[in-house]
XYZ file of N, CA and C in Angstrom:
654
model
N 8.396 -133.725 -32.591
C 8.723 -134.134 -33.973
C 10.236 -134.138 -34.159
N 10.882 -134.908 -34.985
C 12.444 -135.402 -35.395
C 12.595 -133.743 -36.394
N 13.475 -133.565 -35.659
C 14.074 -132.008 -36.144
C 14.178 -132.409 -38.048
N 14.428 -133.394 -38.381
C 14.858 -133.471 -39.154
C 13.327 -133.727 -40.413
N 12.451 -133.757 -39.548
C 11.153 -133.576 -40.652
C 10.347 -132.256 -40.476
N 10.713 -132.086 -42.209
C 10.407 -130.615 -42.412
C 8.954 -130.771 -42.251
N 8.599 -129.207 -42.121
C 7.043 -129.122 -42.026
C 6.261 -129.688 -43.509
N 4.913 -130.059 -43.466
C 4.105 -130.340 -44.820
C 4.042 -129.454 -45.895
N 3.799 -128.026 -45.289
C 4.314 -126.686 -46.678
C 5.503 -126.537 -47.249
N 6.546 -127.943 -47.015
C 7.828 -127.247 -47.203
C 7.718 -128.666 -49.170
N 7.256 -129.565 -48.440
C 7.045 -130.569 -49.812
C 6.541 -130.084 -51.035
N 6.694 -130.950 -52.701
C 6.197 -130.628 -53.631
C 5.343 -131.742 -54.062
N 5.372 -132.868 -52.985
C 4.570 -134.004 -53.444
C 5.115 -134.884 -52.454
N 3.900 -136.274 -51.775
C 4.874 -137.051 -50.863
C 3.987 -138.233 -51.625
N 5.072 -139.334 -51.736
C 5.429 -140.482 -51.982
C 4.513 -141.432 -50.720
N 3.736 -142.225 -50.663
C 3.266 -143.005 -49.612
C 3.731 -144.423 -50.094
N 4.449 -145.342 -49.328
C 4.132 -147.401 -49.390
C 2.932 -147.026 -48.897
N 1.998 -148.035 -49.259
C 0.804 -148.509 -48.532
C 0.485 -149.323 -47.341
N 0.900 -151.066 -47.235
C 0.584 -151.233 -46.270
C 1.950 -150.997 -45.246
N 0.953 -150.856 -44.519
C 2.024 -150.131 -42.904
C 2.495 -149.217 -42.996
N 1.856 -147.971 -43.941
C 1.824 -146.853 -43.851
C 0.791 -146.198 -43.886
N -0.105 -146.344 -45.007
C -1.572 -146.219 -44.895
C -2.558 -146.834 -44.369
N -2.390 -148.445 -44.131
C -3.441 -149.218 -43.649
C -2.104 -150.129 -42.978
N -2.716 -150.623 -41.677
C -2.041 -151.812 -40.845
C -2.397 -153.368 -41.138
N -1.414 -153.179 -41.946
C -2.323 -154.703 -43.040
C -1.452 -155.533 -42.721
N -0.074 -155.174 -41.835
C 1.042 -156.445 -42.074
C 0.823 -157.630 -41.661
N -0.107 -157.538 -40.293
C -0.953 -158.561 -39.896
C -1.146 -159.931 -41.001
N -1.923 -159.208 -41.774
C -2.725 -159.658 -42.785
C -1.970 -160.490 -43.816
N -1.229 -159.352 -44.218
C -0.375 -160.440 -45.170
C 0.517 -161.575 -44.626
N 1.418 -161.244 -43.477
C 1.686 -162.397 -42.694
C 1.181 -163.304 -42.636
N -0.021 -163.501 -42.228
C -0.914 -164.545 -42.007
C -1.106 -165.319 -42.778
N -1.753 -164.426 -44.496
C -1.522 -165.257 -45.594
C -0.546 -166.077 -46.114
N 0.674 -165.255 -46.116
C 1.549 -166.386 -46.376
C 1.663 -167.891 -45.528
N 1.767 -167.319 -43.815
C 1.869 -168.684 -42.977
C 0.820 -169.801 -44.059
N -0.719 -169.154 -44.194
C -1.843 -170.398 -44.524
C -1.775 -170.935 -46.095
N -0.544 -169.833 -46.588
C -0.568 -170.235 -48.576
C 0.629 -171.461 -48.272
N 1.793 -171.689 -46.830
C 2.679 -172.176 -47.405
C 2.295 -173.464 -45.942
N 1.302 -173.457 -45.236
C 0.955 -174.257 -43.951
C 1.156 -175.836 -44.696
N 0.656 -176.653 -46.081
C 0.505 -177.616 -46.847
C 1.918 -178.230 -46.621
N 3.524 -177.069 -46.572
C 4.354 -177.546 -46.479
C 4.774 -177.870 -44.577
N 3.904 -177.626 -44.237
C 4.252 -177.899 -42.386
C 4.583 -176.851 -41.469
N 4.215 -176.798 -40.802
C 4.445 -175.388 -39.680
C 6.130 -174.601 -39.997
N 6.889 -175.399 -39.680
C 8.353 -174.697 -40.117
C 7.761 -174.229 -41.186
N 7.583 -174.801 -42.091
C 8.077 -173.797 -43.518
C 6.897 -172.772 -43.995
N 5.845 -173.209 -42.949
C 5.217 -171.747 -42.826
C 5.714 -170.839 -42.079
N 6.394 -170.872 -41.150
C 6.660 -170.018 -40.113
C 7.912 -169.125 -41.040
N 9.011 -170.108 -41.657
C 9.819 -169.509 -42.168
C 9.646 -168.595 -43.799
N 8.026 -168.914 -44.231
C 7.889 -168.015 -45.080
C 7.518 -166.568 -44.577
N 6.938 -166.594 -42.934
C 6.034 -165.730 -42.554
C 7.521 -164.336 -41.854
N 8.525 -165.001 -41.540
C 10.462 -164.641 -41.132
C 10.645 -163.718 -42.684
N 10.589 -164.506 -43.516
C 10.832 -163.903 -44.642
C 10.217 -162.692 -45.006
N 9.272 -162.974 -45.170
C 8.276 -161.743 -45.167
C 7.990 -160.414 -44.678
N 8.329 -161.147 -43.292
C 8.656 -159.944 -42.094
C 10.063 -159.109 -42.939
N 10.902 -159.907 -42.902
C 12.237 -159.376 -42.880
C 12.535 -158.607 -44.192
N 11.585 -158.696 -45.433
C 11.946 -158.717 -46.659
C 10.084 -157.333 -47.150
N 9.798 -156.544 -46.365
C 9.001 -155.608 -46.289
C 9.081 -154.860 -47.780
N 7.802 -154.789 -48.128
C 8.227 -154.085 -49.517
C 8.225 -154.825 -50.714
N 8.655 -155.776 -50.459
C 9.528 -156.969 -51.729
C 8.059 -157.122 -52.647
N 8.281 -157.650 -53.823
C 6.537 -157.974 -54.420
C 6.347 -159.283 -53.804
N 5.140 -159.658 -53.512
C 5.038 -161.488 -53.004
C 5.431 -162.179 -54.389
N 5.451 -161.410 -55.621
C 6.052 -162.396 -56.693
C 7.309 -162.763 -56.079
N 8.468 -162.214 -56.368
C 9.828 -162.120 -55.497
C 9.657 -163.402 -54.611
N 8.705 -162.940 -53.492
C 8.641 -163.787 -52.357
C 8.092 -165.299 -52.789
N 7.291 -165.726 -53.779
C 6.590 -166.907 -54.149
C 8.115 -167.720 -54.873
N 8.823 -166.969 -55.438
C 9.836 -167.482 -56.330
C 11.264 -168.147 -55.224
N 11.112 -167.102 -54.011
C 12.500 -167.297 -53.780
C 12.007 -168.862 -52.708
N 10.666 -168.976 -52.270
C 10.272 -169.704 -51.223
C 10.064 -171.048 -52.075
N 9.959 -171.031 -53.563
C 9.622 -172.487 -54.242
C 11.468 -172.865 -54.225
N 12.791 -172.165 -54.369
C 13.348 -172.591 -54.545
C 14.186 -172.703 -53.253
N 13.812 -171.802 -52.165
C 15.045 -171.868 -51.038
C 14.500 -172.634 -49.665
N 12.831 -172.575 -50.048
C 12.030 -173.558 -48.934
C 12.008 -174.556 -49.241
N 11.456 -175.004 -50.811
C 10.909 -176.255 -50.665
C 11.355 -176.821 -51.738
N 12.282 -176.266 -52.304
C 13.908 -177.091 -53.247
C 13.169 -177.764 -54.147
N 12.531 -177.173 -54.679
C 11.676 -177.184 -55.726
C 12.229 -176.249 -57.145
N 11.675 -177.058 -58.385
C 12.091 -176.287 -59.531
C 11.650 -174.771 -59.965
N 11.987 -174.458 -60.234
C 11.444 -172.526 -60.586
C 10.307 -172.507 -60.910
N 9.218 -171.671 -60.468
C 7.793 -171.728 -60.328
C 7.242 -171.414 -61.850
N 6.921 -172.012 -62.554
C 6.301 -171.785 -63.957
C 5.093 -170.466 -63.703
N 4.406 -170.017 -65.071
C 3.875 -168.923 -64.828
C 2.140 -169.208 -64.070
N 2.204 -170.386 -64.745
C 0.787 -171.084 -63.868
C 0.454 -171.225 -62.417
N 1.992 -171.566 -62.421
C 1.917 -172.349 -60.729
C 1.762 -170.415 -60.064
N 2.770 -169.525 -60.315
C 2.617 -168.288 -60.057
C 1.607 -167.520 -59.908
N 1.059 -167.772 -61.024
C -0.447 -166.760 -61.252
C -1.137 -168.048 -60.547
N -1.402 -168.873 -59.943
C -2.299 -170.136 -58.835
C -2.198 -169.430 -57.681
N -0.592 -169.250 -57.201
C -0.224 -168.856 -55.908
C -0.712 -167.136 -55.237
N -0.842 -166.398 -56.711
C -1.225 -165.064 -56.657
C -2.366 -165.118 -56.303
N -3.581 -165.698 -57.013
C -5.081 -165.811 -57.154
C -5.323 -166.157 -55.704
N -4.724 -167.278 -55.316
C -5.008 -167.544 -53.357
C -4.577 -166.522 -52.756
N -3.422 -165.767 -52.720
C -3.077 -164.800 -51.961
C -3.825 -163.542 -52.226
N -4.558 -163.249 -53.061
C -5.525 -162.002 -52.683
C -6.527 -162.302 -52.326
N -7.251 -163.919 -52.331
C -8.434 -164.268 -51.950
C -8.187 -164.066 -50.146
N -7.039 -164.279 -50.269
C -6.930 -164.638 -48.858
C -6.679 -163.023 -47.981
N -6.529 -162.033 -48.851
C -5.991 -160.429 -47.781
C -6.700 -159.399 -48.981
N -7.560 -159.601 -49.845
C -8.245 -159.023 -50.216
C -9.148 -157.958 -49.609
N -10.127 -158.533 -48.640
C -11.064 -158.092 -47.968
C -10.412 -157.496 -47.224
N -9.451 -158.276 -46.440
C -9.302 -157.916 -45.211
C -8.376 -156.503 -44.906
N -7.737 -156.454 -46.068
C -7.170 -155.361 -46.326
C -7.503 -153.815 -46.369
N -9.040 -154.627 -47.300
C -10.283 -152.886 -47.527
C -10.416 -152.942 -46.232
N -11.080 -153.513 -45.336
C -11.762 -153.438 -44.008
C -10.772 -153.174 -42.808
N -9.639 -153.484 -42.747
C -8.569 -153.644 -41.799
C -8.498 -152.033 -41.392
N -7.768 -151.200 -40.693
C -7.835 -149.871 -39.364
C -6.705 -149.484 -40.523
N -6.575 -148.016 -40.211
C -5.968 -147.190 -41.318
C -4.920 -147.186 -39.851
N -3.263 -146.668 -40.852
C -2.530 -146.511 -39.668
C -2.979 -144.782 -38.929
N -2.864 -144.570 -37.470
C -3.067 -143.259 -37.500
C -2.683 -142.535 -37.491
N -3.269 -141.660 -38.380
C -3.124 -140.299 -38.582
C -3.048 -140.204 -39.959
N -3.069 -141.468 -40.966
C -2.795 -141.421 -42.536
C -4.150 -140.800 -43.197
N -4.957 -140.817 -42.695
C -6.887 -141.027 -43.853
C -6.468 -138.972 -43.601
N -6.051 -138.292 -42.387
C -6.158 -137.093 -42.218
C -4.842 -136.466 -42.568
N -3.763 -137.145 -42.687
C -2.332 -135.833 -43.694
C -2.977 -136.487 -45.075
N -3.250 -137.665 -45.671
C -3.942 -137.544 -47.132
C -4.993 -136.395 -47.770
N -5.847 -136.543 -46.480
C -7.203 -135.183 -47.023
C -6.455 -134.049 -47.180
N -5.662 -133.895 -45.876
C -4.952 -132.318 -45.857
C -4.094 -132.158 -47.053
N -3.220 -133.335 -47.386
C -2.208 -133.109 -48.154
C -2.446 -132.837 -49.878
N -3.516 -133.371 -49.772
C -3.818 -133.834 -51.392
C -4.576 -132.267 -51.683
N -5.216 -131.223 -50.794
C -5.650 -130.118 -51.120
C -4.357 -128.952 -51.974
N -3.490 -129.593 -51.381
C -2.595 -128.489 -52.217
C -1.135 -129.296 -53.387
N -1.190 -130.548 -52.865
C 0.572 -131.317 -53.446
C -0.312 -132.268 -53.901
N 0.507 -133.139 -55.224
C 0.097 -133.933 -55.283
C 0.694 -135.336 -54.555
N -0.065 -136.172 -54.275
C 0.722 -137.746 -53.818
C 0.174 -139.162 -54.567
N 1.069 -139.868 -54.112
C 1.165 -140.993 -54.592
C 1.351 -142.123 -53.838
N 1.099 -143.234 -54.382
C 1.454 -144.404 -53.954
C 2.558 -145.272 -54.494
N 3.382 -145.557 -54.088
C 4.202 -146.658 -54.733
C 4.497 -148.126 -53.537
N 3.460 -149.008 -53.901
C 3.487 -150.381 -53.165
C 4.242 -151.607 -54.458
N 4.673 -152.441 -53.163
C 4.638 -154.041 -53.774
C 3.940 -154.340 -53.904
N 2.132 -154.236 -53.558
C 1.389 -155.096 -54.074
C 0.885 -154.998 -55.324
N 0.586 -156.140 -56.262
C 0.132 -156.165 -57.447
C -0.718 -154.562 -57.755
N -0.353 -154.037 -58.824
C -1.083 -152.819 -59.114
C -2.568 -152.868 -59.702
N -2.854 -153.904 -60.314
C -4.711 -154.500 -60.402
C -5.712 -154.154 -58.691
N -4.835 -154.937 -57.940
C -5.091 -155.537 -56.741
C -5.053 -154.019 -56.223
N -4.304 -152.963 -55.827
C -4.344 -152.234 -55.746
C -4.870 -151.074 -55.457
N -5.254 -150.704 -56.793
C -6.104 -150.132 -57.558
C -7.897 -150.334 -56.911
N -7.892 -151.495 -56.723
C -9.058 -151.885 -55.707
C -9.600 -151.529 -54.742
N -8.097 -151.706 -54.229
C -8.211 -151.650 -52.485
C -8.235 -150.104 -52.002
N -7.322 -149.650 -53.125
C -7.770 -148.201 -52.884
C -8.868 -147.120 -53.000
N -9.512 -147.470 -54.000
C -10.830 -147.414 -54.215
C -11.818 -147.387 -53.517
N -11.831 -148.520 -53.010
C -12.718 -149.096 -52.006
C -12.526 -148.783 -50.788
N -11.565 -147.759 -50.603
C -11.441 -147.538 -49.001
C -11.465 -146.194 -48.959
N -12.235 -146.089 -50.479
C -12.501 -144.063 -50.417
C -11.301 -143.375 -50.779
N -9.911 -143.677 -50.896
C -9.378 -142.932 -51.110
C -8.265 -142.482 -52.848
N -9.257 -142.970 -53.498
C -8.683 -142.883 -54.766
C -8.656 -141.228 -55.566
N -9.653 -140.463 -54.839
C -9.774 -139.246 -55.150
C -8.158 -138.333 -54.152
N -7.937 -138.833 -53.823
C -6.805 -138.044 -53.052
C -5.344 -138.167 -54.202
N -5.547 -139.546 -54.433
C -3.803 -139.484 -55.251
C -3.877 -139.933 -56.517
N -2.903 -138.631 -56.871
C -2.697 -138.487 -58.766
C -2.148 -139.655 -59.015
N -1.241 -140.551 -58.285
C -1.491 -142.095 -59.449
C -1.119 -142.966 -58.508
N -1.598 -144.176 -58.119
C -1.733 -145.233 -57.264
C -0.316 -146.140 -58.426
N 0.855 -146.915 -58.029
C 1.540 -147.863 -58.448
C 1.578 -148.678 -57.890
N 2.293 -150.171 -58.355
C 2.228 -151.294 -57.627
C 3.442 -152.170 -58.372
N 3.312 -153.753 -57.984
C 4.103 -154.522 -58.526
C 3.220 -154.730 -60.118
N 4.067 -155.559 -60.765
C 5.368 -156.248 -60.654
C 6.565 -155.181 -61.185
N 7.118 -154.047 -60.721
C 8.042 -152.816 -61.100
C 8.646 -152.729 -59.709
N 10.182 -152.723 -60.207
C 10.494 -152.476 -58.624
C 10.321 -151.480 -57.662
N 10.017 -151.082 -56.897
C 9.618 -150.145 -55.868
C 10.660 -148.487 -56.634
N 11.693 -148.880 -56.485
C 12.865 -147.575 -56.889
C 12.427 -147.267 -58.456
N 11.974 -148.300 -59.311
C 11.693 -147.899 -60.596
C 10.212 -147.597 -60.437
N 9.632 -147.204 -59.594
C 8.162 -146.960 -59.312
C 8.421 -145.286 -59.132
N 9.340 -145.349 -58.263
C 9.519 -143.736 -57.481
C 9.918 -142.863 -59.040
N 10.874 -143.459 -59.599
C 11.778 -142.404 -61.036
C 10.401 -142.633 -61.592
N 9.951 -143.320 -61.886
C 8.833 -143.060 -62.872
C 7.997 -142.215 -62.623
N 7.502 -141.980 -61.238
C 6.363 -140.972 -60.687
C 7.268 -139.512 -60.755
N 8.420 -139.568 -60.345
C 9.161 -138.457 -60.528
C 9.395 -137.712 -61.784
N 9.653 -138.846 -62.764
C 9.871 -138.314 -64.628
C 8.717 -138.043 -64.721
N 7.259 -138.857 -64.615
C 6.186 -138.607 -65.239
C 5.266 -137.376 -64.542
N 5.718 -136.713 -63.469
C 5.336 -135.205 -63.155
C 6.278 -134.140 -62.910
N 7.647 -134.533 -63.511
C 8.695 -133.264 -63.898
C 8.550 -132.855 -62.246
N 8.683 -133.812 -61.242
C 9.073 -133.221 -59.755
C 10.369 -133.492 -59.204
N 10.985 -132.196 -58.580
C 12.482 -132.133 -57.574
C 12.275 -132.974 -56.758
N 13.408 -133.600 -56.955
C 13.628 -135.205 -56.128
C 13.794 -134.696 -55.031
N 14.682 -133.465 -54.488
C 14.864 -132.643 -53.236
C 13.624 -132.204 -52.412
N 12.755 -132.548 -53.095
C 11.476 -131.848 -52.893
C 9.891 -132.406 -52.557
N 10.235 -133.990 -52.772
C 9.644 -135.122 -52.590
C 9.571 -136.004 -51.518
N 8.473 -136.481 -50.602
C 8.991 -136.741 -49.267
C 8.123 -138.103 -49.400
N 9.107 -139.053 -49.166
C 8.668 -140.896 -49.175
C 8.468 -141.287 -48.045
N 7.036 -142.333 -47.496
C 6.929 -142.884 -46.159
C 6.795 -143.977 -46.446
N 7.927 -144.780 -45.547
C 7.894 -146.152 -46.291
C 7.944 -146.760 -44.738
N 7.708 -147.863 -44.746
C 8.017 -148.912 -43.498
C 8.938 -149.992 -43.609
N 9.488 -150.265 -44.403
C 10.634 -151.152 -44.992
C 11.812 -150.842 -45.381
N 12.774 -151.312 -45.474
C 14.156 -151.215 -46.194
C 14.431 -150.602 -47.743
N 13.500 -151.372 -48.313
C 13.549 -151.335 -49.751
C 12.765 -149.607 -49.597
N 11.800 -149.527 -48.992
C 11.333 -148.240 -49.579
C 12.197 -146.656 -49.199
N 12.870 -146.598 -48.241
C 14.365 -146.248 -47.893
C 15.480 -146.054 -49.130
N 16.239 -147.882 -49.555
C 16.498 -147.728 -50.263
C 16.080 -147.125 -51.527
N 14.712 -147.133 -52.302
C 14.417 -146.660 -53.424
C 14.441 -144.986 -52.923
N 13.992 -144.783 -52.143
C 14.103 -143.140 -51.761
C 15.464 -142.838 -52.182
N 16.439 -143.303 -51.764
C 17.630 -143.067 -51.630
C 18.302 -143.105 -52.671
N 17.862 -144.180 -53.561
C 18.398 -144.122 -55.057
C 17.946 -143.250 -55.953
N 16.527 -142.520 -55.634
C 16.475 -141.426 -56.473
C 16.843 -139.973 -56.113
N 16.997 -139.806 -54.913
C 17.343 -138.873 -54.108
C 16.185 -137.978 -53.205
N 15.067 -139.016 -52.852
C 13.893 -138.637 -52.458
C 14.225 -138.676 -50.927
N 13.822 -137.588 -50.078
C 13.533 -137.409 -48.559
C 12.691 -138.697 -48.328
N 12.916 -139.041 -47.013
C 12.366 -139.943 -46.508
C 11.941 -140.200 -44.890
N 10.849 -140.731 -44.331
C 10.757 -140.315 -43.273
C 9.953 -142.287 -43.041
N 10.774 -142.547 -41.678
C 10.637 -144.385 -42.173
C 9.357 -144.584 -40.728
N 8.343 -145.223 -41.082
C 6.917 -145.016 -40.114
C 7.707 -146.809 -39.475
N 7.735 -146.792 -38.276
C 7.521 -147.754 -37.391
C 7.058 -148.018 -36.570
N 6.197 -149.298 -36.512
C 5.250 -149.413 -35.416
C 5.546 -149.954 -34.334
N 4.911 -149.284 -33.543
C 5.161 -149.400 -31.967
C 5.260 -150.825 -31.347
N 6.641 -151.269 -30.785
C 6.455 -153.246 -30.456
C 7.747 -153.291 -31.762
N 7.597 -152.722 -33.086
C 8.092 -153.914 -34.304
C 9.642 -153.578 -33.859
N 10.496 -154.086 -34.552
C 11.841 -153.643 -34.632
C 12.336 -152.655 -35.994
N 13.011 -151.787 -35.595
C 13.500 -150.451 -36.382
C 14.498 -151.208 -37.781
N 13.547 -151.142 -38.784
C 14.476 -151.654 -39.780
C 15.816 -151.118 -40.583
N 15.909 -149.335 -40.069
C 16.390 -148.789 -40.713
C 18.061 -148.273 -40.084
N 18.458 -147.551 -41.170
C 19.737 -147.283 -40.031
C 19.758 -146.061 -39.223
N 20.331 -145.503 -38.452
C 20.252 -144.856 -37.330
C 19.836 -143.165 -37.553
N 20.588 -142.755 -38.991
C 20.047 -141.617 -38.966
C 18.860 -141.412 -39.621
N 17.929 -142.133 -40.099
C 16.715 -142.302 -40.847
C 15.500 -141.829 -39.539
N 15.100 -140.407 -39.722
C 14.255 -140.186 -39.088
C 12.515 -140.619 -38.884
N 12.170 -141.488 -38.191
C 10.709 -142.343 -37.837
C 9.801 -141.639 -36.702
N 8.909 -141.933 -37.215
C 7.676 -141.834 -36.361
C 6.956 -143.098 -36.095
N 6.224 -143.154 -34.735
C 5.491 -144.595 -34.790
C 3.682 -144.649 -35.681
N 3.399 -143.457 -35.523
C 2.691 -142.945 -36.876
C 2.273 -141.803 -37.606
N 1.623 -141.595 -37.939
C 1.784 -140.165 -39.108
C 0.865 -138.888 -38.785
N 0.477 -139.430 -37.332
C -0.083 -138.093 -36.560
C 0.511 -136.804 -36.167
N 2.077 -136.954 -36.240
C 2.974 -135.994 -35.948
C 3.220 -134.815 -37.232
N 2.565 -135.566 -38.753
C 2.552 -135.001 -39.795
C 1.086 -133.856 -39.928
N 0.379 -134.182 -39.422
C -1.202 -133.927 -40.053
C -0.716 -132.268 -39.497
N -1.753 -131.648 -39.814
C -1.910 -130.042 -39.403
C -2.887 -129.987 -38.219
C-alpha cells in the first residue's frame, strides 16, 4: 500500500465517483457516445469517444454541449435537442451499467465501510439516473446520500461536507478522473486516485493510486 494512504479507521467518511470506481462502466459509456454521435461519421464519433476519455467526470450535459458546438459547428443545443440526446444516452448504458462487474474490491470496503462512517457518492451522472442504478445494484442501503449531475462535482463534495458538519481533513475521495482530484482539492478533501490497469495515469505525480480498491478493504 502507498505510504501515503492512511488506514480505513483513520477516516470520518469517504467520498466515492462511481463509474470507475465502483462499477467498470467506462467501457460503457464510451461506447455510447461513439453510437449517440456515429450519424455524424466515424471521426466524429471517435473524437467524441477522445473527449470523453480525456474529460472523466465531466456531466455528458457539458459533453453534449461542447460536441454540438466544437464537433459539428452547430448552434447551441436548445433544451429539447438536450433532454433528446440525454433520453438516448441512458437508453443506451442504462442496463448495462446495473449489470456491468463492480471494480474490485469496491461491493467489500462499501459493506465494511458503511458499518461504522458514513459515505457517499458524488458522480457526473444525472442524479435521477443514478439513484437507479444504485439501487438496483443493491447498494443504496450502504450510502447516506447518492449525488449526481447537473451540480458540479466540487459543488457536490462542499455540499455533502456542509450538509453533515464533516472535517474536510478527515474525508477521503476516490475518484478516477481529474476533475474528481480537482474537486477534492478545492475543498480540502484527501484523495486517493483508482487507476486501471492498461489506462493512462491522469493525475499528477504525487497523487497516491491504486489499480483497485482491494488494497483498502480489511
Amino acid at each position: 500500500m502507498n505510504t501515503f494512504i492512511k488506514p480505513l479507521q483513520y477516516w470520518q467518511a469517504i467520498i466515492f465517483d462511481f463509474d470507475g470506481v465502483v462499477v467498470e462502466s467506462g467501457d460503457i459509456k464510451a461506447q455510447a457516445f461513439a453510437e449517440l454521435y456515429r450519424d455524424y461519421g466515424e471521426t466524429i464519433a471517435q473524437a467524441a469517444v477522445t473527449y470523453h476519455r480525456a474529460n472523466g467526470g465531466m456531466s455528458r450535459y457539458r459533453k453534449f454541449h461542447y460536441f454540438q458546438q466544437q464537433l459539428l459547428h452547430k448552434p447551441p443545443l436548445t433544451l429539447e435537442e438536450e433532454q433528446a440526446l440525454d433520453r438516448r444516452f441512458s437508453q443506451l448504458v442504462m442496463e448495462a451499467v446495473i449489470a456491468c462487474q463492480p471494480v474490485p474490491g469496491a461491493d467489500t470496503l462499501i459493506r465494511q465501510a458503511a458499518a461504522s462512517i458514513p459515505l457517499f457518492v458524488a458522480s457526473g451522472t444525472p442524479e435521477n439516473e443514478l439513484h437507479i442504478i444504485v439501487e438496483r445494484r443493491g447498494l443504496s442501503p450502504y450510502f447516506t446520500e447518492v449525488r449526481g449531475a447537473p451540480a458540479l462535482k466540487e459543488t457536490l463534495v462542499a455540499d455533502i461536507l456542509s450538509a453533515h458538519a464533516l472535517a474536510a481533513e478527515r474525508v477521503l475521495m476516490i475518484g478516477d478522473a481529474l476533475v474528481d482530484y480537482e474537486s477534492a482539492q478545492g475543498n480540502g478533501v484527501a484523495f486517493i486516485g483508482r487507476v486501471r490497469p492498461g489506462d493512462p495515469n491522469p493525475f499528477p505525480e504525487q497523487v497516491a493510486t491504486l489499480p483497485d480498491l482491494c488494497q483498502l478493504t480489511t
